[in-house]
Short mmCIF file of C-alpha atoms in Angstrom, two decimals:
data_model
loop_
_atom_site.label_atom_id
_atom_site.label_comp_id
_atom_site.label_asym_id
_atom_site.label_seq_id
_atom_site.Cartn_x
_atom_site.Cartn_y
_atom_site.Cartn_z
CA UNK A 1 76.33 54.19 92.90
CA UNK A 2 79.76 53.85 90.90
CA UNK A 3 79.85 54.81 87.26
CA UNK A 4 82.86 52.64 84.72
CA UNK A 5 84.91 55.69 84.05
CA UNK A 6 87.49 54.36 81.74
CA UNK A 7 86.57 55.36 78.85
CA UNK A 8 88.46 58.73 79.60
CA UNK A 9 91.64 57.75 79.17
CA UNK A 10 90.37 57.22 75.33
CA UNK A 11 90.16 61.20 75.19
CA UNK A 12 92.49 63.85 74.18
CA UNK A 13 93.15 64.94 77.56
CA UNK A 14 96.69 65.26 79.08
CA UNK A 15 97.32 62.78 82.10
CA UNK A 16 97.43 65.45 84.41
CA UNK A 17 93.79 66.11 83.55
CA UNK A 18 91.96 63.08 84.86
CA UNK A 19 92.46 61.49 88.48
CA UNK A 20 90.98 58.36 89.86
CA UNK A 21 92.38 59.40 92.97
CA UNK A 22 90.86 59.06 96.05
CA UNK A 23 92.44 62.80 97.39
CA UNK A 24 90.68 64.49 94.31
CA UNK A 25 87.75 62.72 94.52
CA UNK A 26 87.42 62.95 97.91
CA UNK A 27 87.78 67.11 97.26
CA UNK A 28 84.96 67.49 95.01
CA UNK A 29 82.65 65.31 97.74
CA UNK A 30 80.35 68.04 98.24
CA UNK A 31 80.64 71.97 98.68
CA UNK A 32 80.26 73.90 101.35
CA UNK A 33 76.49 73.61 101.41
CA UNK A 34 76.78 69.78 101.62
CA UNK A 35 76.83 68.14 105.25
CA UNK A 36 79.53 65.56 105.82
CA UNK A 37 76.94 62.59 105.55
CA UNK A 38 75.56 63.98 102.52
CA UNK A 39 78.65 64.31 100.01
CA UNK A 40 79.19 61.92 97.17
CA UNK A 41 82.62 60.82 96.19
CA UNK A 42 82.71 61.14 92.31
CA UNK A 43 84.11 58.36 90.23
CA UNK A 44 86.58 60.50 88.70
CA UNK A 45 87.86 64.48 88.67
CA UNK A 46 88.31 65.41 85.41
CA UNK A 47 90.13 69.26 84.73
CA UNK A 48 89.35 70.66 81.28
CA UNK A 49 91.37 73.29 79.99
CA UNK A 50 89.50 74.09 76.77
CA UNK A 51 85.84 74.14 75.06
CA UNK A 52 87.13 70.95 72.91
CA UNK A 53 87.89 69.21 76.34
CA UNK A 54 84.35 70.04 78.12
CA UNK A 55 82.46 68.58 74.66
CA UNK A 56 85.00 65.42 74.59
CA UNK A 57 84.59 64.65 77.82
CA UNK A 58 80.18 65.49 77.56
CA UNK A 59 79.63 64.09 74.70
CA UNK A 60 81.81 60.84 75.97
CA UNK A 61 79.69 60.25 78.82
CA UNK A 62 76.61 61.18 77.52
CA UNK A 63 76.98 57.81 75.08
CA UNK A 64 78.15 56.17 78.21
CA UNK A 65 75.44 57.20 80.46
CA UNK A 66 77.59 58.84 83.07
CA UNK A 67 76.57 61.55 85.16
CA UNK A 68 78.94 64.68 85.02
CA UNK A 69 78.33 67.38 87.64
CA UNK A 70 80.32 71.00 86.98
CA UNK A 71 82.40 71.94 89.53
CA UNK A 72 84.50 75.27 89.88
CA UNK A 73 84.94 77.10 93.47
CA UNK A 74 82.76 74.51 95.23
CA UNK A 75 81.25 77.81 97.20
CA UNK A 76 77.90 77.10 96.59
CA UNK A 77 75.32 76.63 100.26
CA UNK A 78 73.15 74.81 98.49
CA UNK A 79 74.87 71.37 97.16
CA UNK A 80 74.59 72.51 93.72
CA UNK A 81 78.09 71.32 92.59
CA UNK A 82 77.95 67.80 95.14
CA UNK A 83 77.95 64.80 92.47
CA UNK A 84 75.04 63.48 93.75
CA UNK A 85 74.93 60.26 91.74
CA UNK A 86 78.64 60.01 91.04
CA UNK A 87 80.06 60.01 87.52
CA UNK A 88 82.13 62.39 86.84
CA UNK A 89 83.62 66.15 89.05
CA UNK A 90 83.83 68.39 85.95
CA UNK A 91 86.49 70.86 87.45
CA UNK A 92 86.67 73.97 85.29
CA UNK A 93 89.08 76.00 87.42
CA UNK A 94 91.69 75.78 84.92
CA UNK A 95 89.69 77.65 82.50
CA UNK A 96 90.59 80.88 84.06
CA UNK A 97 91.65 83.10 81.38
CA UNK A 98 90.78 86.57 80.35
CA UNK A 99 89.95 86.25 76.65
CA UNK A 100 89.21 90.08 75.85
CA UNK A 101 88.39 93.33 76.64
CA UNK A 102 87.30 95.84 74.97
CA UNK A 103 86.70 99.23 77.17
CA UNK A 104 85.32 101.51 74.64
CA UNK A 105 82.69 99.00 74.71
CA UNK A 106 82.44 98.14 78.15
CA UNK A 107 82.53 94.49 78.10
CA UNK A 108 85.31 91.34 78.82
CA UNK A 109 84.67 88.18 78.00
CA UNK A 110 86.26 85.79 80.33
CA UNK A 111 86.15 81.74 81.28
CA UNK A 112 84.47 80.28 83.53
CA UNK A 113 86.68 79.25 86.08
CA UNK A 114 88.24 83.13 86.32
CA UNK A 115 87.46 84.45 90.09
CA UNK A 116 85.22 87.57 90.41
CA UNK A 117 87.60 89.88 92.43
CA UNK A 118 90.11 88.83 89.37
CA UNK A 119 87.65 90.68 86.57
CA UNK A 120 87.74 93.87 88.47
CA UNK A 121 91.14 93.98 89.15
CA UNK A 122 91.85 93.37 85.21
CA UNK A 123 89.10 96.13 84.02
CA UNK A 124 89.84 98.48 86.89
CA UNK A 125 93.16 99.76 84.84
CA UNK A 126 90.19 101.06 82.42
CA UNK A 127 88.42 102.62 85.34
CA UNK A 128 85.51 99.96 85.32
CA UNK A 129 84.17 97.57 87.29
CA UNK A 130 82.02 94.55 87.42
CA UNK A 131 78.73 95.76 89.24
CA UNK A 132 76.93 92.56 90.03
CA UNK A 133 79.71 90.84 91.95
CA UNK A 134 78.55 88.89 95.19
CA UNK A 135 80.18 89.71 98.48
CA UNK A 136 81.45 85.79 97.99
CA UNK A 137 83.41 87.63 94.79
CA UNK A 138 87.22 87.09 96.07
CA UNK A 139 86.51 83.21 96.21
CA UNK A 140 83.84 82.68 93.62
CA UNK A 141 84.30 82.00 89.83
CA UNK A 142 82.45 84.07 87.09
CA UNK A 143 80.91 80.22 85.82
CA UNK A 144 79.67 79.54 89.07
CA UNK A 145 77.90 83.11 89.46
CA UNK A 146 76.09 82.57 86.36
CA UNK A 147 75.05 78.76 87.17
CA UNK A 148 73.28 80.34 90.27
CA UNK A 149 72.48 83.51 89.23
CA UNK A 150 74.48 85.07 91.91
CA UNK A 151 73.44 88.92 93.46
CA UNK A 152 75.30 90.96 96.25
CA UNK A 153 75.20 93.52 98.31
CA UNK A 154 74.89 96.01 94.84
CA UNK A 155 71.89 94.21 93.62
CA UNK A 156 69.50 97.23 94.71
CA UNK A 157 70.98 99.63 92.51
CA UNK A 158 73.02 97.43 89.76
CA UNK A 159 70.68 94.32 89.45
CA UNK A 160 71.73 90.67 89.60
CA UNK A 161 74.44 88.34 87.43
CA UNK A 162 72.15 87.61 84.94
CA UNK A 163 71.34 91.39 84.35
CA UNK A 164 75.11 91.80 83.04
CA UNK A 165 75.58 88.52 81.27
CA UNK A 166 75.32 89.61 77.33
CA UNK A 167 77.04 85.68 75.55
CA UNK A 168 77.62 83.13 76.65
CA UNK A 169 79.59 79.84 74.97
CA UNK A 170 78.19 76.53 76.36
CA UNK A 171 78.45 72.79 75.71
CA UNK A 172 74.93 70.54 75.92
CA UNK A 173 74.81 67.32 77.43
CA UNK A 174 75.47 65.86 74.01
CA UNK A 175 78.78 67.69 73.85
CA UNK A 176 77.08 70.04 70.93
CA UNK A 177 78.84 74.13 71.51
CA UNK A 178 76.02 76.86 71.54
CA UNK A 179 76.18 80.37 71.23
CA UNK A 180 73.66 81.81 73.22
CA UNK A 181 72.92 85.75 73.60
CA UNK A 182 74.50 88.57 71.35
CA UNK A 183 77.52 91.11 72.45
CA UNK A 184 74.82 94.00 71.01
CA UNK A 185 73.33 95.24 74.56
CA UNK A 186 69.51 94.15 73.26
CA UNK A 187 68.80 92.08 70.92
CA UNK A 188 65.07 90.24 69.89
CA UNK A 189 66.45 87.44 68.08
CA UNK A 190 64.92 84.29 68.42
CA UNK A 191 64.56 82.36 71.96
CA UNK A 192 66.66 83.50 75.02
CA UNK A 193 68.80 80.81 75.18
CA UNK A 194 71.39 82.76 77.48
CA UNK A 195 68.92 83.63 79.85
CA UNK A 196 67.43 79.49 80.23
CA UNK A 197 71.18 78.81 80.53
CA UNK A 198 71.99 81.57 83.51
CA UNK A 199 70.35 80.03 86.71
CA UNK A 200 69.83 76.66 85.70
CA UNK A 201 72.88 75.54 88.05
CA UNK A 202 74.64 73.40 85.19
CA UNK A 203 71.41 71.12 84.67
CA UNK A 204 71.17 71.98 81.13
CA UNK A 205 74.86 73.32 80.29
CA UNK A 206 78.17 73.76 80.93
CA UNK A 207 79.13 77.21 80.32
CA UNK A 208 82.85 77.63 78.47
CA UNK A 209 82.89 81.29 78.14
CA UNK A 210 81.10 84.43 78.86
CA UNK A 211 80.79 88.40 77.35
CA UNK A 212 80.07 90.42 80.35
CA UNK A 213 78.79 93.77 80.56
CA UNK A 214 80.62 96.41 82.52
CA UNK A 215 80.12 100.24 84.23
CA UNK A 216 82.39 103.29 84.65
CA UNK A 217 83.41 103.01 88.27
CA UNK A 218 81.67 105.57 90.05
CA UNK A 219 83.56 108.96 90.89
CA UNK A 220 81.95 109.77 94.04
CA UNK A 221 82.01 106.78 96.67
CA UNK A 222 80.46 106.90 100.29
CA UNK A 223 79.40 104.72 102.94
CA UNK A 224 77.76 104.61 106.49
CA UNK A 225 76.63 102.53 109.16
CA UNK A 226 73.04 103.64 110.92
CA UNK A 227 72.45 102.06 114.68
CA UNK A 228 69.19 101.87 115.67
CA UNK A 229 67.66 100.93 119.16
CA UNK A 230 65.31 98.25 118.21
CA UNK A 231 65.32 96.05 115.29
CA UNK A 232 62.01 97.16 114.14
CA UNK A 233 63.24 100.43 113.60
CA UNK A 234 66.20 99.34 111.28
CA UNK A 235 64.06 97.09 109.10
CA UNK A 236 61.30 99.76 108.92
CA UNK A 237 63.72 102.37 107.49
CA UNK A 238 65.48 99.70 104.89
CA UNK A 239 61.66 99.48 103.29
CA UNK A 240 61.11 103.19 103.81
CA UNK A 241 64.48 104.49 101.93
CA UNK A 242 63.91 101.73 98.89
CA UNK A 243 59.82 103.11 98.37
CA UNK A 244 61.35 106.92 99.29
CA UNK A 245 63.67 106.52 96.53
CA UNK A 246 67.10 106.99 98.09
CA UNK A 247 69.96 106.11 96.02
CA UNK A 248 71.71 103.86 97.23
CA UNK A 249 74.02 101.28 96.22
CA UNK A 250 73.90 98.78 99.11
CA UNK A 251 71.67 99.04 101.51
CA UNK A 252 72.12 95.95 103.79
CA UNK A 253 70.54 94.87 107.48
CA UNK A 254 72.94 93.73 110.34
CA UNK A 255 70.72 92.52 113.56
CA UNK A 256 72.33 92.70 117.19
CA UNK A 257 73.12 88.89 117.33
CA UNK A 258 75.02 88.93 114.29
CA UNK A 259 76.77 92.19 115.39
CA UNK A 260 77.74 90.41 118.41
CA UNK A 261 78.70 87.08 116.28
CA UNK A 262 80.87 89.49 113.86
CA UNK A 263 82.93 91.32 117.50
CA UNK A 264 84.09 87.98 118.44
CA UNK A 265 85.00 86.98 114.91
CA UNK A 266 87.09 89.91 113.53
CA UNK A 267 87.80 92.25 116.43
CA UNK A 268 85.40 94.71 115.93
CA UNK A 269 83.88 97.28 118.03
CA UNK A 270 80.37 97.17 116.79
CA UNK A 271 77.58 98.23 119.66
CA UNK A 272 75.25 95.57 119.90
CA UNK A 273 72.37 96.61 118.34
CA UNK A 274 70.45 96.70 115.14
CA UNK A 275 72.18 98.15 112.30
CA UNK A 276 72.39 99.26 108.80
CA UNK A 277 74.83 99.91 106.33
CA UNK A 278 74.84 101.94 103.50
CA UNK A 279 76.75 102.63 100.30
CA UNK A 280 76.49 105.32 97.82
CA UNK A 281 78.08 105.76 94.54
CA UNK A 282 77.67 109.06 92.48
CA UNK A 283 79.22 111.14 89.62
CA UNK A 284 78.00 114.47 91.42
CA UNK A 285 75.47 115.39 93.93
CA UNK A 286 76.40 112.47 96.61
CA UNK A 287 76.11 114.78 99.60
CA UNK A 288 72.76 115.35 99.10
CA UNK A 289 71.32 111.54 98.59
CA UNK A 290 73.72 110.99 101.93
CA UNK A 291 71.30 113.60 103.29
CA UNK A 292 68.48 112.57 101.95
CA UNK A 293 69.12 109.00 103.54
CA UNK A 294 69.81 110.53 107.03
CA UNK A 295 66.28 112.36 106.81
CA UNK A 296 64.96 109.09 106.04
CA UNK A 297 66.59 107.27 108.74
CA UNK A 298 65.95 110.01 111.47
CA UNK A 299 62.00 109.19 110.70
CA UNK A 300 62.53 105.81 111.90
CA UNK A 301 64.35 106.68 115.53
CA UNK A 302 67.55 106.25 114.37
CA UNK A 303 70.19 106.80 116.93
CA UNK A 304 73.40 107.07 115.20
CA UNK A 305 74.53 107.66 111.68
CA UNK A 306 77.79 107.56 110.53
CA UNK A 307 79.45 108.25 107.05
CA UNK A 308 82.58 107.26 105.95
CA UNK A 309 85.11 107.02 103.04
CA UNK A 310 88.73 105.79 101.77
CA UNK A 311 89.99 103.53 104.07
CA UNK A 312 87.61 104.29 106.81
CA UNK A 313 84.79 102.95 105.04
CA UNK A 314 86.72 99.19 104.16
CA UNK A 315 87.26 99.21 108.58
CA UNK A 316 83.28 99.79 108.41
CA UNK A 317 82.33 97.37 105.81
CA UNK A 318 85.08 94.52 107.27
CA UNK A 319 82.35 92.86 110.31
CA UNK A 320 79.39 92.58 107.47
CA UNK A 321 81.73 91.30 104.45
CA UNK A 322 83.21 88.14 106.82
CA UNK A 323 79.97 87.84 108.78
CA UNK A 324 79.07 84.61 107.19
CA UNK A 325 82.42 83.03 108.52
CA UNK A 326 81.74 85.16 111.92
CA UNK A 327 78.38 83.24 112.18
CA UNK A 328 79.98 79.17 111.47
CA UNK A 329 82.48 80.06 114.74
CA UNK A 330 80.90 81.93 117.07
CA UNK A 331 80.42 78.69 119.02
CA UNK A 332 81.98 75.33 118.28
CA UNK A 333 78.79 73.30 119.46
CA UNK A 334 76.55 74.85 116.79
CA UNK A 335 76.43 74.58 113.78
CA UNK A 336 74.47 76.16 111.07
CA UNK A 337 71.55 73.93 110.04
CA UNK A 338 70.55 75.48 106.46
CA UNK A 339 71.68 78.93 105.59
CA UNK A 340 68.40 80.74 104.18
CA UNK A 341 68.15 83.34 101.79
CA UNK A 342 64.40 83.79 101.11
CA UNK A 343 63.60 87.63 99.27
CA UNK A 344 60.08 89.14 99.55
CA UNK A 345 58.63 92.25 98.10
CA UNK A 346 60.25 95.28 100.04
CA UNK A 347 57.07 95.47 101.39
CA UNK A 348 56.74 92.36 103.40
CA UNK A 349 61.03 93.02 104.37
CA UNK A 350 59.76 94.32 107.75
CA UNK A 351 57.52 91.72 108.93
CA UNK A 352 59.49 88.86 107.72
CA UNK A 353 62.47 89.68 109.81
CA UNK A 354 60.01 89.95 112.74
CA UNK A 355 58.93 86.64 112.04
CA UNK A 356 62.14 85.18 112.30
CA UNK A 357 62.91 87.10 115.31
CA UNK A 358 59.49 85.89 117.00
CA UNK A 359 60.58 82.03 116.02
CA UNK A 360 63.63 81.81 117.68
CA UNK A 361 62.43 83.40 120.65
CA UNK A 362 59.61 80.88 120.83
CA UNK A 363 62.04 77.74 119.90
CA UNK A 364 64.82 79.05 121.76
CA UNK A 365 66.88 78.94 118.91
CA UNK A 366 69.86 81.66 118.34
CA UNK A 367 68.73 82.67 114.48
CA UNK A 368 71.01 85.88 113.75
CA UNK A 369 69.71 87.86 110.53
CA UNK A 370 71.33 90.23 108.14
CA UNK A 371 71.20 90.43 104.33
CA UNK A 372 71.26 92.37 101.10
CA UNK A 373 67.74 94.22 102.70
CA UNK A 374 67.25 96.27 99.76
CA UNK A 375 66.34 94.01 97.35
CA UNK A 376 64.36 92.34 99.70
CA UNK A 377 67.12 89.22 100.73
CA UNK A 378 67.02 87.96 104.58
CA UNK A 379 70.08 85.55 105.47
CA UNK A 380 69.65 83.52 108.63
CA UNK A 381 71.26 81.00 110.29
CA UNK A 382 69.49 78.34 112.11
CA UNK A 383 72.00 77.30 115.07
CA UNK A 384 71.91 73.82 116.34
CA UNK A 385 73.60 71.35 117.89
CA UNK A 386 73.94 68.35 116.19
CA UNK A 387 73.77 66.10 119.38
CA UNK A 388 70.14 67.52 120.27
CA UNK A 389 67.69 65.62 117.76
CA UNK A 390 64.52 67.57 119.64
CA UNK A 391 66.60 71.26 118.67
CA UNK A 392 67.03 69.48 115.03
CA UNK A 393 63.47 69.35 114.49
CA UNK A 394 62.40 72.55 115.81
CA UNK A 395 64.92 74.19 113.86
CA UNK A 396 63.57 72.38 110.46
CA UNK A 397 60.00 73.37 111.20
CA UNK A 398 61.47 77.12 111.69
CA UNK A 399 62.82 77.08 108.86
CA UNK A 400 60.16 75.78 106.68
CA UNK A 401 57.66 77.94 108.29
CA UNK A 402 60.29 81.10 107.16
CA UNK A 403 60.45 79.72 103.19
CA UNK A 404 56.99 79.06 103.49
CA UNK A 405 55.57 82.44 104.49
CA UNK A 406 58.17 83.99 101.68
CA UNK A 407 56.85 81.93 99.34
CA UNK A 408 53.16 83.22 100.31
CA UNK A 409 53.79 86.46 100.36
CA UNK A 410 55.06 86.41 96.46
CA UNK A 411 58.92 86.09 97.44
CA UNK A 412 61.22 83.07 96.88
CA UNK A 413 62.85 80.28 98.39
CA UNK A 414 66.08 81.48 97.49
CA UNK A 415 66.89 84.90 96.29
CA UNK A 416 70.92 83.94 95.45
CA UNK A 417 71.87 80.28 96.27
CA UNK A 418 70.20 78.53 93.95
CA UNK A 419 67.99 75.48 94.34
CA UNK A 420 70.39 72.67 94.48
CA UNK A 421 69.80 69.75 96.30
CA UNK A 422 68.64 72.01 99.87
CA UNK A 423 65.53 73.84 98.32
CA UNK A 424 63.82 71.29 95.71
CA UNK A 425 61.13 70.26 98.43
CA UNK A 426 60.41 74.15 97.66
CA UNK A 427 60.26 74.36 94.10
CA UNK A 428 56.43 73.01 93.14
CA UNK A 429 55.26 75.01 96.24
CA UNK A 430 56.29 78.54 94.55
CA UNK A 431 56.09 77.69 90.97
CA UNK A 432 53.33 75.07 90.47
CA UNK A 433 53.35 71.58 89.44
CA UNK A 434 52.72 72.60 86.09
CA UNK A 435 55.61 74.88 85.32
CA UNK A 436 58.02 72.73 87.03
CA UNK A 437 56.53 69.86 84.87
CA UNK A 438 57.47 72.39 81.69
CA UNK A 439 61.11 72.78 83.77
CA UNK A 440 61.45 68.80 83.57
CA UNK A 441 60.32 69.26 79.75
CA UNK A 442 63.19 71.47 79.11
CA UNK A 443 65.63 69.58 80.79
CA UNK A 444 64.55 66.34 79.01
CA UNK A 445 64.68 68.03 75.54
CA UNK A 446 68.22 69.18 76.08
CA UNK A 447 69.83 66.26 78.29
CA UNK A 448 67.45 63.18 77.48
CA UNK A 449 69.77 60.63 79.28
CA UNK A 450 70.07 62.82 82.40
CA UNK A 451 73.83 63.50 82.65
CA UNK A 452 74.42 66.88 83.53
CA UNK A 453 74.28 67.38 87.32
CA UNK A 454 71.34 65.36 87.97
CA UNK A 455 69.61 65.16 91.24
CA UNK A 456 69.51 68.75 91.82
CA UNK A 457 66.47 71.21 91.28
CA UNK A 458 63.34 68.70 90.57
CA UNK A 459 61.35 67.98 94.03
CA UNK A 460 61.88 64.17 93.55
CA UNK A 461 64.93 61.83 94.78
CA UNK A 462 67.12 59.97 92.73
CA UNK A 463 64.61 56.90 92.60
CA UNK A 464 61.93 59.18 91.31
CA UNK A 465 60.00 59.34 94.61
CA UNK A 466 58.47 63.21 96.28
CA UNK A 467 60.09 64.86 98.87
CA UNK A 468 57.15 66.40 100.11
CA UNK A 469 53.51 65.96 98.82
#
């Protein structure tokens, strides 16, 4: 499907700010979610470098019925930002600037194409931070976050992206500029706007700048790695510290395989067994919620505990921050088949890792599992090899049955990635036909030709037929 994108060079925009190349388009394909045989060239890149230049360039191929898909770090794992009918790679890295902060107040407000790691360097100077940031931070921009509603390993103590978003600037489909939220930390006026724009992965809006809220960075910092002898034990004591109480600010699950996966990767000693890591960030008192945690752990078997700080504790945390790289080479004849991210109640944590553990043993399948495990969020990789069509299958029945049983135990089909074009099969099955019919409804209202980054969320394919009854 090609889209007539001439009609740009009738814009405002400098020469170095559209390409019809075949490099650049070629670039913003797909992301990394997006399988070679899946990723859509786009008819043209396009690089604004203001909010005039994102409603020019919207509003211009809105009236020419030409698809635009946003596009920033292309990090996304679930072909969010893959231009799935063509049209138009709306690259927004160039908006990258810090626009203002204001300490006493405890908020920046930033573009979208800024990375994450980049806001906390710039508010650190004030002795703040921003506490939502995904462990994907370093490489991730702040616009992306908030298209997917991003989380990390903080998310059981500091809450999720959308929990620190306060304004947001964004451009419809039409090209119109909205203002949506309030720099006051609560307001009750009128609809939440900012909060239909966070999430809905640049389906309804291209955000152009953002007010974030920030927090004091924490005086005390501590963190420690518990081994366990059987995986049972480890997940047991993740849901037993979260209902306990313990404060923790990460709190997340490392299994034996992908201890193993993350030696051979970085260099690390881990043992091979079951682990979990811990963070803890206090003003006073941090010894005894360290304690408090051990107590908890030492209920659940646990067979070595280990705290750390300073530079000791970056040498701890280095294995679990590049484990998702440690997982795509651990073997160059497998490759990940979908990366899940289902989260369930804290209560069904323990029994959904032992699901996944009791599938791969009876697939034969090498599924390692870790995640953010006190917020409830399992990551898994299903490992395949692409040349076995029989280990294809069993893998996608795996890892249906592992969304599925999320979904029926009141969890999600995806806790941080987003829907995208990976999970839509998913979406009717854990929210209803009816409210995704009142999604569609929304999305008609505010893009009625179907522009922005269509193809993405709605269980149907770009011919209007189901993906799954």
């Amino acid at each position: 499907m090609t889209h007539d994108c001439s009609f740009l060079r009738d814009l405002t925009l400098g020469e170095n700010q559209i390409s019809f190349g075949d490099s650049h388009r070629s670039g913003h394909a797909g992301d990394w979610g997006t399988p070679e045989d899946e990723q859509v060239r786009p008819d043209a890149v396009v690089w604004p470098e203001s909010t005039a230049d994102v409603s020019a360039v919207l509003a211009a191929a809105d009236e020419h019925r030409v698809p635009v898909t946003p596009y920033a770090a292309g990090t996304s794992l679930e072909g969010n930002a893959t231009p799935s009918r063509g049209g138009i790679s709306l690259d927004v890295t160039r908006m990258d600037g810090v626009l203002d902060v204001r300490p006493d107040d405890f908020q920046i407000d930033v573009e979208p194409g800024i990375l994450g790691k980049t806001v906390d360097e710039t508010v650190a100077r004030h002795g703040l931070f921003f506490p939502p940031l995904p462990s994907s931070g370093d490489i991730s921009t702040v616009g992306g976050m908030i298209a997917n509603d991003a989380s990390g390993m903080k998310t059981v103590k500091y809450g999720e992206v959308r929990d620190w978003v306060l304004e947001l600037e964004a451009v419809l489909a039409d090209g119109s500029v909205i203002t949506a939220g309030s720099k006051a930390v609560k307001t009750s006026s009128g609809y939440n706007l900012k909060d239909l724009i966070v999430g809905s992965e640049g389906t309804l809006a291209v955000v152009t700048r953002a007010t974030l809220e920030l927090a004091g960075l924490p005086e005390q910092i501590r963190g420690g790695r518990a081994i366990f002898e059987t995986l049972s034990d480890a997940v047991e004591s993740v849901s037993d510290a979260v209902r306990s109480g313990v404060d923790v600010a990460t709190i997340e699950l490392v299994d034996e395989t992908s201890a193993t996966m993350a030696n051979a990767y970085t260099g690390s000693a881990l043992p091979d067994a079951p682990m979990v890591f811990v963070e803890f960030h206090a003003n006073h008192g941090i010894e005894e919620e360290i304690e408090f945690c051990r107590s908890v752990f030492e209920a659940h078997d646990v067979a070595r505990f280990e705290v750390a700080e300073g530079n000791e504790m970056d040498e701890l945390w280095q294995a679990r921050r590049e484990l998702a790289f440690a997982v795509q080479a651990y073997d160059p004849e497998l490759s990940p088949l979908h990366p899940g991210d289902v989260t369930v109640p804290i209560s069904h944590y323990p029994d959904m890792v032992r699901l996944v553990r009791r599938l791969a043993d009876e697939h034969d399948l090498l599924i390692p599992c870790f995640g953010h495990a006190g917020d409830g969020n399992l990551h898994y990789s299903v490992l395949v090899d692409e040349s076995d069509d029989d280990q294809i299958e069993r893998a996608k029945d795996v890892g249906m049955e592992i969304v599925e049983k999320a979904i029926e135990v009141g969890g999600t089909c995806t806790g941080e990635h987003g829907i995208g074009r990976g999970k839509r099969e998913y979406l009717e099955l854990e929210h209803g036909e009816e409210s995704v019919e009142t999604m569609r409804r929304i999305k008609r209202a505010l893009d009625t030709n179907d522009t922005l980054n269509p193809g993405k969320l709605f269980p149907e394919t770009i011919d209007g037929g189901r993906l799954r009854n």
